[in-house]
Every structure is written in C-alpha cells, then in structure tokens.
Amino acid sequence: MQFKGTGVALVTPFNTNGSIDESGLRKLVNYQIDNGTDFLVVQGTTGETATLTTDEKERVLAIVIEENKGRVPVVLGLADNNTAALVKVISTFDNDGVDGFLSASPHYNKPSQRGIIAHFEAIAKVSKKPIILYNVPGRTSSNMTAETTLALSKVENIVGVKEASGNMDQVMQILKNAPQDFAVLSGEDALAMPIAAMGGHGVISVVANALPKEFSSMMNATFEGDLAKAKKHHFEMLDITHQFFAEGNPSGIKCCLDLLNICSNTVRLPLTTVTSNLRHQMEKELEGIELISKQ
C-alpha cells in the first residue's frame, strides 16, 4: 500500500500578479516533507487546476518532482467527464516522477453507477500507474456508492479511494468489505481521524498544507492506537478546519499559508480572497495552536 498516512492536496501558489510563484511552491513542498507528510497530491481541486494552462500544469508538476527529489510518492490529479479524452491522456502519460493518479468520478454528466464503473475500468486498462478513485459528490453531482467502489476495488490497477461523500455509513461499508490492500483515504479533513480509527488508511488533506506536523501527528497517533493524543489534535484543529472552507477552497487555506509566510493568499477568479473578518478569525486560531510564533 504505497499511498497511506497523510497526503496533502497541494495548493498552487501564485504571485500577486497571478503568475505561478515557483519559489513559494518549492517552499511548500519542503515544508510538507520536513513536517511529516507522507505523499503529495498535485493538481487536484485545491491546486486550482481548472484555471491552469497546459504549460502551467507541466511547470507545476516539474517543480514538485524536482523539489521532492524522490523523497515521498507524488500523485497527479487527472480527471475528465469525457472518458475517451481521459483514456488518451492517461495512455500516453510518461513521467517517472509521478507514482499514481487521483481521478475524480466524472462531473456534470451525472452518470449511472454502471457508467462510473465503465469509466474507471477504461482508464485503469490503459494506465501504466496505479489509480486512486475520488468520490466527491459535492462537486461532481453524483455519488459513487459503496457498492460501486467495492466493485472497482477488484479492478487491476485501482488501488484506493479518496472518499469525500461525508457519509460515514458508506465509508464503513467500504472499510468492512474492501480487499485488505485497497487504501481507503478520507477526503474530508474533519473526518480523517474518525475514519482512521475505524480502519481507514489515511487522508488526502487540504488542512495539512498549513498544518502538516499537527495533521500527520494526529493520523500517526490514531494508527498507533493513542486516541487521547489523536483526539487532542483533532479538536485543536477542528474550528480552523471549518474556517478554511467557510468562504471556498483554496481561498481559506491560502489565507492561512499567507499568515504563515509560506506563500501569498492570491487565488484566480472565479475564487476570491477571504474577508478580513475570516482572516482575523484564522489568525486567532493559529495563535492558539502556537503556529505563528513557530514560523
């Protein structure tokens, strides 16, 4: 099981003029690895991938791979609601610095469960790298049921799922019935610790962009059975976790990274930076976690 523990869905840092902040991205990668993150996810929703040009996507991926230096696995987000187009991209992809793909269930089309299964079977058949399914019905407008995930868990080259439905019964059905080598990863930061306590294998986190040490410590404590320590971290981060998403992602997490002097809070339209009121709330939460004084 290559993708387990604390994964982070990396933001894409921008300069104030909107261009890619390459030094900020390098700083973020090292901040993650130095503070216990187990694997990096590039160009997911949190990376504002929908607003990146093809050249920018290639440059961002190259920087992450270069700065990572093979220290932790790198997962690349690749998804499309046009199965044929995605099959073409994945079948021709060739980059040794990428260890796997994270692929969201098709958005907008609202396929049936049969359609979702056929879509992932098609890309798994041509992929040279392992695939992590991504169920995020809040964005795709269709839920990938536990039965569908379990059916896909038996497909060669599909190695895990990022579950962001928020449905704990659905997560438990997957945990109960999935093969032992199939990674069940939380896609909801606030549920990462409870899911791990039930036997989940990790998380792909937004919050860990800013709090990698605290988040990885929480996850490791859960895996080791030290639930007192895990709960302490969980509740310590709970309020700021909700704040990160209150005015859109990654607007919230980028505000926090700005407060920590890692990168600016700049986002691309249609996203906007958070209000001054929310920024002040985050600053107070960070002081409570004693992060600002540590940076």
PDB file of C-alpha atoms in Angstrom:
ATOM      1  CA  MET A   1       0.000   0.000   0.000  1.00  0.00           C
ATOM      2  CA  GLN A   2       2.002   2.920  -1.363  1.00  0.00           C
ATOM      3  CA  PHE A   3      -0.477   5.713  -0.636  1.00  0.00           C
ATOM      4  CA  LYS A   4      -1.252   5.785   3.063  1.00  0.00           C
ATOM      5  CA  GLY A   5      -0.919   8.130   6.021  1.00  0.00           C
ATOM      6  CA  THR A   6      -1.108  11.871   5.462  1.00  0.00           C
ATOM      7  CA  GLY A   7      -1.317  13.008   1.875  1.00  0.00           C
ATOM      8  CA  VAL A   8      -1.714  16.685   1.058  1.00  0.00           C
ATOM      9  CA  ALA A   9      -3.649  18.207  -1.839  1.00  0.00           C
ATOM     10  CA  LEU A  10      -1.142  20.937  -2.649  1.00  0.00           C
ATOM     11  CA  VAL A  11      -2.248  24.477  -3.408  1.00  0.00           C
ATOM     12  CA  THR A  12      -0.694  26.197  -6.404  1.00  0.00           C
ATOM     13  CA  PRO A  13       0.991  29.355  -5.055  1.00  0.00           C
ATOM     14  CA  PHE A  14       0.549  32.477  -7.179  1.00  0.00           C
ATOM     15  CA  ASN A  15       2.380  35.773  -7.177  1.00  0.00           C
ATOM     16  CA  THR A  16       0.244  38.853  -6.594  1.00  0.00           C
ATOM     17  CA  ASN A  17       0.104  39.384 -10.388  1.00  0.00           C
ATOM     18  CA  GLY A  18      -1.427  35.919 -10.796  1.00  0.00           C
ATOM     19  CA  SER A  19       1.625  34.115 -12.187  1.00  0.00           C
ATOM     20  CA  ILE A  20       2.943  30.866 -10.710  1.00  0.00           C
ATOM     21  CA  ASP A  21       5.019  31.507  -7.576  1.00  0.00           C
ATOM     22  CA  GLU A  22       7.763  28.957  -8.178  1.00  0.00           C
ATOM     23  CA  SER A  23       9.761  29.748  -5.048  1.00  0.00           C
ATOM     24  CA  GLY A  24       6.597  29.539  -2.946  1.00  0.00           C
ATOM     25  CA  LEU A  25       5.787  26.141  -4.417  1.00  0.00           C
ATOM     26  CA  ARG A  26       9.281  24.859  -3.640  1.00  0.00           C
ATOM     27  CA  LYS A  27       8.975  26.197  -0.096  1.00  0.00           C
ATOM     28  CA  LEU A  28       5.601  24.481   0.309  1.00  0.00           C
ATOM     29  CA  VAL A  29       6.917  21.110  -0.893  1.00  0.00           C
ATOM     30  CA  ASN A  30       9.784  21.185   1.593  1.00  0.00           C
ATOM     31  CA  TYR A  31       7.501  22.419   4.377  1.00  0.00           C
ATOM     32  CA  GLN A  32       5.351  19.346   3.799  1.00  0.00           C
ATOM     33  CA  ILE A  33       8.139  16.780   3.692  1.00  0.00           C
ATOM     34  CA  ASP A  34      10.035  18.311   6.620  1.00  0.00           C
ATOM     35  CA  ASN A  35       6.898  18.104   8.773  1.00  0.00           C
ATOM     36  CA  GLY A  36       5.791  14.529   8.201  1.00  0.00           C
ATOM     37  CA  THR A  37       3.576  14.483   5.116  1.00  0.00           C
ATOM     38  CA  ASP A  38       3.663  11.005   3.572  1.00  0.00           C
ATOM     39  CA  PHE A  39       2.735  11.783  -0.038  1.00  0.00           C
ATOM     40  CA  LEU A  40       1.967  14.775  -2.253  1.00  0.00           C
ATOM     41  CA  VAL A  41      -1.054  15.253  -4.499  1.00  0.00           C
ATOM     42  CA  VAL A  42      -0.558  17.729  -7.337  1.00  0.00           C
ATOM     43  CA  GLN A  43      -3.274  19.441  -9.385  1.00  0.00           C
ATOM     44  CA  GLY A  44      -6.384  18.479  -7.524  1.00  0.00           C
ATOM     45  CA  THR A  45      -9.220  20.919  -6.916  1.00  0.00           C
ATOM     46  CA  THR A  46      -7.176  22.624  -4.183  1.00  0.00           C
ATOM     47  CA  GLY A  47      -4.465  23.311  -6.762  1.00  0.00           C
ATOM     48  CA  GLU A  48      -6.936  25.424  -8.792  1.00  0.00           C
ATOM     49  CA  THR A  49      -6.229  23.104 -11.700  1.00  0.00           C
ATOM     50  CA  ALA A  50      -9.245  24.311 -13.653  1.00  0.00           C
ATOM     51  CA  THR A  51      -7.580  27.730 -14.026  1.00  0.00           C
ATOM     52  CA  LEU A  52      -4.112  26.489 -15.057  1.00  0.00           C
ATOM     53  CA  THR A  53      -2.945  26.429 -18.661  1.00  0.00           C
ATOM     54  CA  THR A  54      -1.371  23.277 -20.098  1.00  0.00           C
ATOM     55  CA  ASP A  55       2.085  24.869 -19.838  1.00  0.00           C
ATOM     56  CA  GLU A  56       1.460  25.877 -16.223  1.00  0.00           C
ATOM     57  CA  LYS A  57       0.342  22.364 -15.311  1.00  0.00           C
ATOM     58  CA  GLU A  58       3.527  20.940 -16.782  1.00  0.00           C
ATOM     59  CA  ARG A  59       5.676  23.504 -14.962  1.00  0.00           C
ATOM     60  CA  VAL A  60       3.974  22.993 -11.584  1.00  0.00           C
ATOM     61  CA  LEU A  61       4.376  19.223 -11.837  1.00  0.00           C
ATOM     62  CA  ALA A  62       8.030  19.571 -12.870  1.00  0.00           C
ATOM     63  CA  ILE A  63       8.793  21.823  -9.880  1.00  0.00           C
ATOM     64  CA  VAL A  64       7.144  19.457  -7.396  1.00  0.00           C
ATOM     65  CA  ILE A  65       9.015  16.458  -8.789  1.00  0.00           C
ATOM     66  CA  GLU A  66      12.308  18.350  -8.852  1.00  0.00           C
ATOM     67  CA  GLU A  67      11.942  19.644  -5.297  1.00  0.00           C
ATOM     68  CA  ASN A  68      10.650  16.350  -3.934  1.00  0.00           C
ATOM     69  CA  LYS A  69      13.776  14.501  -5.138  1.00  0.00           C
ATOM     70  CA  GLY A  70      12.010  11.170  -4.782  1.00  0.00           C
ATOM     71  CA  ARG A  71      11.557  11.538  -1.025  1.00  0.00           C
ATOM     72  CA  VAL A  72       7.815  10.785  -0.955  1.00  0.00           C
ATOM     73  CA  PRO A  73       5.332   9.470  -3.538  1.00  0.00           C
ATOM     74  CA  VAL A  74       3.746  12.003  -5.895  1.00  0.00           C
ATOM     75  CA  VAL A  75       0.151  11.604  -7.074  1.00  0.00           C
ATOM     76  CA  LEU A  76      -1.152  13.588 -10.047  1.00  0.00           C
ATOM     77  CA  GLY A  77      -4.792  14.580 -10.361  1.00  0.00           C
ATOM     78  CA  LEU A  78      -6.190  13.598 -13.760  1.00  0.00           C
ATOM     79  CA  ALA A  79      -9.934  13.576 -14.366  1.00  0.00           C
ATOM     80  CA  ASP A  80     -12.428  14.323 -17.102  1.00  0.00           C
ATOM     81  CA  ASN A  81     -16.089  13.820 -17.870  1.00  0.00           C
ATOM     82  CA  ASN A  82     -15.082  12.748 -21.372  1.00  0.00           C
ATOM     83  CA  THR A  83     -13.873   9.177 -20.885  1.00  0.00           C
ATOM     84  CA  ALA A  84     -12.274   8.897 -24.328  1.00  0.00           C
ATOM     85  CA  ALA A  85     -10.258  12.080 -23.805  1.00  0.00           C
ATOM     86  CA  LEU A  86      -9.051  10.903 -20.394  1.00  0.00           C
ATOM     87  CA  VAL A  87      -8.107   7.495 -21.783  1.00  0.00           C
ATOM     88  CA  LYS A  88      -5.947   9.255 -24.385  1.00  0.00           C
ATOM     89  CA  VAL A  89      -4.198  11.435 -21.777  1.00  0.00           C
ATOM     90  CA  ILE A  90      -3.535   8.589 -19.357  1.00  0.00           C
ATOM     91  CA  SER A  91      -2.449   6.090 -22.010  1.00  0.00           C
ATOM     92  CA  THR A  92       0.207   8.485 -23.327  1.00  0.00           C
ATOM     93  CA  PHE A  93       1.378   9.865 -19.965  1.00  0.00           C
ATOM     94  CA  ASP A  94       5.057   9.230 -19.338  1.00  0.00           C
ATOM     95  CA  ASN A  95       6.741  10.754 -16.285  1.00  0.00           C
ATOM     96  CA  ASP A  96       8.752   8.649 -13.861  1.00  0.00           C
ATOM     97  CA  GLY A  97       8.363  11.283 -11.149  1.00  0.00           C
ATOM     98  CA  VAL A  98       4.662  10.502 -10.801  1.00  0.00           C
ATOM     99  CA  ASP A  99       3.744   7.425  -8.769  1.00  0.00           C
ATOM    100  CA  GLY A 100      -0.015   7.338  -9.291  1.00  0.00           C
ATOM    101  CA  PHE A 101      -3.131   9.162 -10.443  1.00  0.00           C
ATOM    102  CA  LEU A 102      -6.029  10.575  -8.443  1.00  0.00           C
ATOM    103  CA  SER A 103      -9.106  10.582 -10.652  1.00  0.00           C
ATOM    104  CA  ALA A 104     -12.475  12.028  -9.694  1.00  0.00           C
ATOM    105  CA  SER A 105     -15.713  10.416 -10.760  1.00  0.00           C
ATOM    106  CA  PRO A 106     -16.999  12.227 -13.875  1.00  0.00           C
ATOM    107  CA  HIS A 107     -18.614  15.575 -13.127  1.00  0.00           C
ATOM    108  CA  TYR A 108     -21.665  17.261 -14.685  1.00  0.00           C
ATOM    109  CA  ASN A 109     -22.782  14.287 -16.857  1.00  0.00           C
ATOM    110  CA  LYS A 110     -24.238  12.573 -13.741  1.00  0.00           C
ATOM    111  CA  PRO A 111     -23.559   9.032 -14.993  1.00  0.00           C
ATOM    112  CA  SER A 112     -25.234   5.939 -13.593  1.00  0.00           C
ATOM    113  CA  GLN A 113     -23.249   3.609 -11.339  1.00  0.00           C
ATOM    114  CA  ARG A 114     -22.735   1.356 -14.386  1.00  0.00           C
ATOM    115  CA  GLY A 115     -21.328   4.342 -16.250  1.00  0.00           C
ATOM    116  CA  ILE A 116     -18.957   5.210 -13.403  1.00  0.00           C
ATOM    117  CA  ILE A 117     -17.676   1.630 -13.291  1.00  0.00           C
ATOM    118  CA  ALA A 118     -17.178   1.516 -17.066  1.00  0.00           C
ATOM    119  CA  HIS A 119     -15.375   4.881 -16.994  1.00  0.00           C
ATOM    120  CA  PHE A 120     -12.835   3.756 -14.404  1.00  0.00           C
ATOM    121  CA  GLU A 121     -12.386   0.331 -15.997  1.00  0.00           C
ATOM    122  CA  ALA A 122     -11.485   2.085 -19.257  1.00  0.00           C
ATOM    123  CA  ILE A 123      -8.791   4.284 -17.725  1.00  0.00           C
ATOM    124  CA  ALA A 124      -7.415   1.516 -15.488  1.00  0.00           C
ATOM    125  CA  LYS A 125      -6.953  -0.675 -18.540  1.00  0.00           C
ATOM    126  CA  VAL A 126      -4.591   1.801 -20.236  1.00  0.00           C
ATOM    127  CA  SER A 127      -2.832   3.340 -17.228  1.00  0.00           C
ATOM    128  CA  LYS A 128       0.788   2.476 -16.537  1.00  0.00           C
ATOM    129  CA  LYS A 129       0.409   3.776 -12.973  1.00  0.00           C
ATOM    130  CA  PRO A 130      -1.961   2.905 -10.114  1.00  0.00           C
ATOM    131  CA  ILE A 131      -5.202   4.834  -9.803  1.00  0.00           C
ATOM    132  CA  ILE A 132      -6.898   6.241  -6.698  1.00  0.00           C
ATOM    133  CA  LEU A 133     -10.616   6.792  -7.180  1.00  0.00           C
ATOM    134  CA  TYR A 134     -12.049  10.089  -5.947  1.00  0.00           C
ATOM    135  CA  ASN A 135     -15.654  10.314  -4.807  1.00  0.00           C
ATOM    136  CA  VAL A 136     -16.678  13.917  -4.192  1.00  0.00           C
ATOM    137  CA  PRO A 137     -20.420  14.251  -4.902  1.00  0.00           C
ATOM    138  CA  GLY A 138     -20.491  17.843  -3.643  1.00  0.00           C
ATOM    139  CA  ARG A 139     -18.517  18.787  -6.758  1.00  0.00           C
ATOM    140  CA  THR A 140     -19.435  16.096  -9.296  1.00  0.00           C
ATOM    141  CA  SER A 141     -23.197  16.000  -8.555  1.00  0.00           C
ATOM    142  CA  SER A 142     -23.202  12.194  -8.480  1.00  0.00           C
ATOM    143  CA  ASN A 143     -22.288   9.871  -5.638  1.00  0.00           C
ATOM    144  CA  MET A 144     -20.143   6.801  -6.198  1.00  0.00           C
ATOM    145  CA  THR A 145     -21.871   4.269  -3.961  1.00  0.00           C
ATOM    146  CA  ALA A 146     -20.097   1.838  -1.655  1.00  0.00           C
ATOM    147  CA  GLU A 147     -21.139  -0.992  -3.973  1.00  0.00           C
ATOM    148  CA  THR A 148     -19.542   0.766  -6.942  1.00  0.00           C
ATOM    149  CA  THR A 149     -16.314   1.458  -5.045  1.00  0.00           C
ATOM    150  CA  LEU A 150     -16.165  -2.173  -3.911  1.00  0.00           C
ATOM    151  CA  ALA A 151     -16.674  -3.404  -7.467  1.00  0.00           C
ATOM    152  CA  LEU A 152     -13.853  -1.147  -8.668  1.00  0.00           C
ATOM    153  CA  SER A 153     -11.590  -2.230  -5.790  1.00  0.00           C
ATOM    154  CA  LYS A 154     -11.292  -5.581  -7.563  1.00  0.00           C
ATOM    155  CA  VAL A 155     -10.113  -3.991 -10.819  1.00  0.00           C
ATOM    156  CA  GLU A 156      -6.410  -4.397 -11.518  1.00  0.00           C
ATOM    157  CA  ASN A 157      -4.532  -1.095 -11.168  1.00  0.00           C
ATOM    158  CA  ILE A 158      -7.171   0.583  -8.964  1.00  0.00           C
ATOM    159  CA  VAL A 159      -5.532   0.738  -5.538  1.00  0.00           C
ATOM    160  CA  GLY A 160      -7.629   3.014  -3.362  1.00  0.00           C
ATOM    161  CA  VAL A 161     -10.318   5.633  -2.964  1.00  0.00           C
ATOM    162  CA  LYS A 162     -10.425   9.185  -1.659  1.00  0.00           C
ATOM    163  CA  GLU A 163     -13.862   9.240  -0.034  1.00  0.00           C
ATOM    164  CA  ALA A 164     -15.316  12.726   0.328  1.00  0.00           C
ATOM    165  CA  SER A 165     -19.020  11.951   0.449  1.00  0.00           C
ATOM    166  CA  GLY A 166     -19.190  12.718   4.174  1.00  0.00           C
ATOM    167  CA  ASN A 167     -21.392   9.629   4.530  1.00  0.00           C
ATOM    168  CA  MET A 168     -19.914   7.588   7.366  1.00  0.00           C
ATOM    169  CA  ASP A 169     -22.184   4.609   6.719  1.00  0.00           C
ATOM    170  CA  GLN A 170     -20.895   4.493   3.151  1.00  0.00           C
ATOM    171  CA  VAL A 171     -17.296   4.697   4.370  1.00  0.00           C
ATOM    172  CA  MET A 172     -17.901   1.888   6.862  1.00  0.00           C
ATOM    173  CA  GLN A 173     -19.361  -0.365   4.172  1.00  0.00           C
ATOM    174  CA  ILE A 174     -16.218   0.152   2.088  1.00  0.00           C
ATOM    175  CA  LEU A 175     -13.915  -0.457   5.071  1.00  0.00           C
ATOM    176  CA  LYS A 176     -15.834  -3.602   6.011  1.00  0.00           C
ATOM    177  CA  ASN A 177     -15.794  -5.205   2.570  1.00  0.00           C
ATOM    178  CA  ALA A 178     -12.808  -3.889   0.591  1.00  0.00           C
ATOM    179  CA  PRO A 179      -9.706  -6.012  -0.070  1.00  0.00           C
ATOM    180  CA  GLN A 180      -7.002  -5.595   2.568  1.00  0.00           C
ATOM    181  CA  ASP A 181      -4.608  -3.952   0.125  1.00  0.00           C
ATOM    182  CA  PHE A 182      -7.166  -1.343  -1.024  1.00  0.00           C
ATOM    183  CA  ALA A 183      -6.440   2.072   0.545  1.00  0.00           C
ATOM    184  CA  VAL A 184      -9.433   3.921   1.970  1.00  0.00           C
ATOM    185  CA  LEU A 185      -8.448   7.578   2.320  1.00  0.00           C
ATOM    186  CA  SER A 186     -10.578  10.305   3.843  1.00  0.00           C
ATOM    187  CA  GLY A 187     -11.355  13.234   1.578  1.00  0.00           C
ATOM    188  CA  GLU A 188     -12.894  15.171   4.460  1.00  0.00           C
ATOM    189  CA  ASP A 189     -10.380  16.700   6.875  1.00  0.00           C
ATOM    190  CA  ALA A 190     -12.812  16.786   9.795  1.00  0.00           C
ATOM    191  CA  LEU A 191     -13.495  13.048   9.373  1.00  0.00           C
ATOM    192  CA  ALA A 192      -9.909  11.906   8.825  1.00  0.00           C
ATOM    193  CA  MET A 193      -9.265  10.856  12.423  1.00  0.00           C
ATOM    194  CA  PRO A 194     -12.626   9.040  12.917  1.00  0.00           C
ATOM    195  CA  ILE A 195     -12.212   7.173   9.622  1.00  0.00           C
ATOM    196  CA  ALA A 196      -8.649   6.171  10.522  1.00  0.00           C
ATOM    197  CA  ALA A 197      -9.879   4.957  13.910  1.00  0.00           C
ATOM    198  CA  MET A 198     -12.315   2.648  12.092  1.00  0.00           C
ATOM    199  CA  GLY A 199      -9.549   1.175   9.968  1.00  0.00           C
ATOM    200  CA  GLY A 200      -9.038   3.783   7.268  1.00  0.00           C
ATOM    201  CA  HIS A 201      -5.575   4.074   5.798  1.00  0.00           C
ATOM    202  CA  GLY A 202      -5.073   7.820   5.609  1.00  0.00           C
ATOM    203  CA  VAL A 203      -6.229  11.118   4.188  1.00  0.00           C
ATOM    204  CA  ILE A 204      -5.722  13.455   1.268  1.00  0.00           C
ATOM    205  CA  SER A 205      -5.885  16.712   3.169  1.00  0.00           C
ATOM    206  CA  VAL A 206      -6.371  20.398   2.475  1.00  0.00           C
ATOM    207  CA  VAL A 207      -5.648  21.412   6.071  1.00  0.00           C
ATOM    208  CA  ALA A 208      -2.228  19.736   6.022  1.00  0.00           C
ATOM    209  CA  ASN A 209      -1.000  22.396   3.590  1.00  0.00           C
ATOM    210  CA  ALA A 210      -0.735  24.690   6.624  1.00  0.00           C
ATOM    211  CA  LEU A 211      -0.653  22.175   9.482  1.00  0.00           C
ATOM    212  CA  PRO A 212       1.366  19.187   8.216  1.00  0.00           C
ATOM    213  CA  LYS A 213       3.095  18.426  11.516  1.00  0.00           C
ATOM    214  CA  GLU A 214      -0.102  18.568  13.551  1.00  0.00           C
ATOM    215  CA  PHE A 215      -2.132  16.642  10.999  1.00  0.00           C
ATOM    216  CA  SER A 216       0.412  13.868  10.463  1.00  0.00           C
ATOM    217  CA  SER A 217       0.882  13.595  14.233  1.00  0.00           C
ATOM    218  CA  MET A 218      -2.882  13.144  14.626  1.00  0.00           C
ATOM    219  CA  MET A 219      -3.005  10.472  11.946  1.00  0.00           C
ATOM    220  CA  ASN A 220       0.023   8.577  13.264  1.00  0.00           C
ATOM    221  CA  ALA A 221      -1.350   8.649  16.807  1.00  0.00           C
ATOM    222  CA  THR A 222      -4.616   7.184  15.515  1.00  0.00           C
ATOM    223  CA  PHE A 223      -2.824   4.401  13.664  1.00  0.00           C
ATOM    224  CA  GLU A 224      -0.802   3.629  16.800  1.00  0.00           C
ATOM    225  CA  GLY A 225      -3.925   3.475  18.973  1.00  0.00           C
ATOM    226  CA  ASP A 226      -3.096   6.588  21.004  1.00  0.00           C
ATOM    227  CA  LEU A 227      -6.602   8.023  20.680  1.00  0.00           C
ATOM    228  CA  ALA A 228      -6.120  10.529  23.508  1.00  0.00           C
ATOM    229  CA  LYS A 229      -3.326  12.229  21.580  1.00  0.00           C
ATOM    230  CA  ALA A 230      -5.206  11.909  18.300  1.00  0.00           C
ATOM    231  CA  LYS A 231      -8.360  13.484  19.748  1.00  0.00           C
ATOM    232  CA  LYS A 232      -6.332  16.355  21.199  1.00  0.00           C
ATOM    233  CA  HIS A 233      -5.014  17.246  17.739  1.00  0.00           C
ATOM    234  CA  HIS A 234      -8.403  16.610  16.133  1.00  0.00           C
ATOM    235  CA  PHE A 235     -10.268  19.040  18.359  1.00  0.00           C
ATOM    236  CA  GLU A 236      -7.408  21.543  18.326  1.00  0.00           C
ATOM    237  CA  MET A 237      -7.704  21.799  14.529  1.00  0.00           C
ATOM    238  CA  LEU A 238     -11.487  21.416  14.219  1.00  0.00           C
ATOM    239  CA  ASP A 239     -12.511  25.090  14.296  1.00  0.00           C
ATOM    240  CA  ILE A 240      -9.838  26.263  11.892  1.00  0.00           C
ATOM    241  CA  THR A 241     -10.681  23.346   9.578  1.00  0.00           C
ATOM    242  CA  HIS A 242     -14.213  24.693   9.237  1.00  0.00           C
ATOM    243  CA  GLN A 243     -12.832  28.204   8.735  1.00  0.00           C
ATOM    244  CA  PHE A 244     -10.669  27.013   5.833  1.00  0.00           C
ATOM    245  CA  PHE A 245     -13.789  26.045   3.884  1.00  0.00           C
ATOM    246  CA  ALA A 246     -16.158  28.805   5.042  1.00  0.00           C
ATOM    247  CA  GLU A 247     -15.505  31.059   2.025  1.00  0.00           C
ATOM    248  CA  GLY A 248     -14.303  28.496  -0.502  1.00  0.00           C
ATOM    249  CA  ASN A 249     -11.311  26.275  -1.077  1.00  0.00           C
ATOM    250  CA  PRO A 250      -8.430  27.052  -1.522  1.00  0.00           C
ATOM    251  CA  SER A 251      -9.166  30.664  -0.530  1.00  0.00           C
ATOM    252  CA  GLY A 252      -9.177  29.746   3.161  1.00  0.00           C
ATOM    253  CA  ILE A 253      -6.069  27.590   3.210  1.00  0.00           C
ATOM    254  CA  LYS A 254      -4.157  30.138   1.114  1.00  0.00           C
ATOM    255  CA  CYS A 255      -5.032  32.821   3.650  1.00  0.00           C
ATOM    256  CA  CYS A 256      -3.512  30.627   6.348  1.00  0.00           C
ATOM    257  CA  LEU A 257      -0.393  29.958   4.274  1.00  0.00           C
ATOM    258  CA  ASP A 258      -0.048  33.710   3.833  1.00  0.00           C
ATOM    259  CA  LEU A 259      -0.270  34.188   7.616  1.00  0.00           C
ATOM    260  CA  LEU A 260       2.492  31.572   7.961  1.00  0.00           C
ATOM    261  CA  ASN A 261       4.679  33.350   5.340  1.00  0.00           C
ATOM    262  CA  ILE A 262       4.781  30.315   3.045  1.00  0.00           C
ATOM    263  CA  CYS A 263       3.024  31.826   0.036  1.00  0.00           C
ATOM    264  CA  SER A 264       0.577  34.612  -0.788  1.00  0.00           C
ATOM    265  CA  ASN A 265      -3.179  34.375  -0.480  1.00  0.00           C
ATOM    266  CA  THR A 266      -3.665  35.089  -4.190  1.00  0.00           C
ATOM    267  CA  VAL A 267      -6.298  32.984  -5.962  1.00  0.00           C
ATOM    268  CA  ARG A 268      -7.616  33.100  -9.511  1.00  0.00           C
ATOM    269  CA  LEU A 269     -11.154  34.076 -10.435  1.00  0.00           C
ATOM    270  CA  PRO A 270     -13.836  32.940 -10.003  1.00  0.00           C
ATOM    271  CA  LEU A 271     -12.380  32.427  -6.499  1.00  0.00           C
ATOM    272  CA  THR A 272     -11.705  35.468  -4.319  1.00  0.00           C
ATOM    273  CA  THR A 273      -9.616  36.002  -1.217  1.00  0.00           C
ATOM    274  CA  VAL A 274     -11.354  35.624   2.135  1.00  0.00           C
ATOM    275  CA  THR A 275     -12.857  38.541   4.034  1.00  0.00           C
ATOM    276  CA  SER A 276     -10.847  40.415   6.632  1.00  0.00           C
ATOM    277  CA  ASN A 277     -13.170  39.076   9.329  1.00  0.00           C
ATOM    278  CA  LEU A 278     -12.434  35.441   8.464  1.00  0.00           C
ATOM    279  CA  ARG A 279      -8.720  36.190   8.158  1.00  0.00           C
ATOM    280  CA  HIS A 280      -8.773  37.622  11.686  1.00  0.00           C
ATOM    281  CA  GLN A 281     -10.552  34.520  12.986  1.00  0.00           C
ATOM    282  CA  MET A 282      -7.899  32.277  11.431  1.00  0.00           C
ATOM    283  CA  GLU A 283      -5.111  34.360  12.886  1.00  0.00           C
ATOM    284  CA  LYS A 284      -6.563  33.919  16.375  1.00  0.00           C
ATOM    285  CA  GLU A 285      -6.905  30.152  15.865  1.00  0.00           C
ATOM    286  CA  LEU A 286      -3.300  29.881  14.677  1.00  0.00           C
ATOM    287  CA  GLU A 287      -2.111  31.761  17.743  1.00  0.00           C
ATOM    288  CA  GLY A 288      -3.992  29.214  19.844  1.00  0.00           C
ATOM    289  CA  ILE A 289      -2.173  26.395  18.083  1.00  0.00           C
ATOM    290  CA  GLU A 290       1.030  28.430  18.545  1.00  0.00           C
ATOM    291  CA  LEU A 291       1.917  28.164  14.891  1.00  0.00           C
ATOM    292  CA  ILE A 292       2.607  31.806  14.064  1.00  0.00           C
ATOM    293  CA  SER A 293       5.284  32.032  16.738  1.00  0.00           C
ATOM    294  CA  LYS A 294       6.968  28.885  15.388  1.00  0.00           C
ATOM    295  CA  GLN A 295       7.403  30.124  11.824  1.00  0.00           C
TER     296      GLN A 295
END
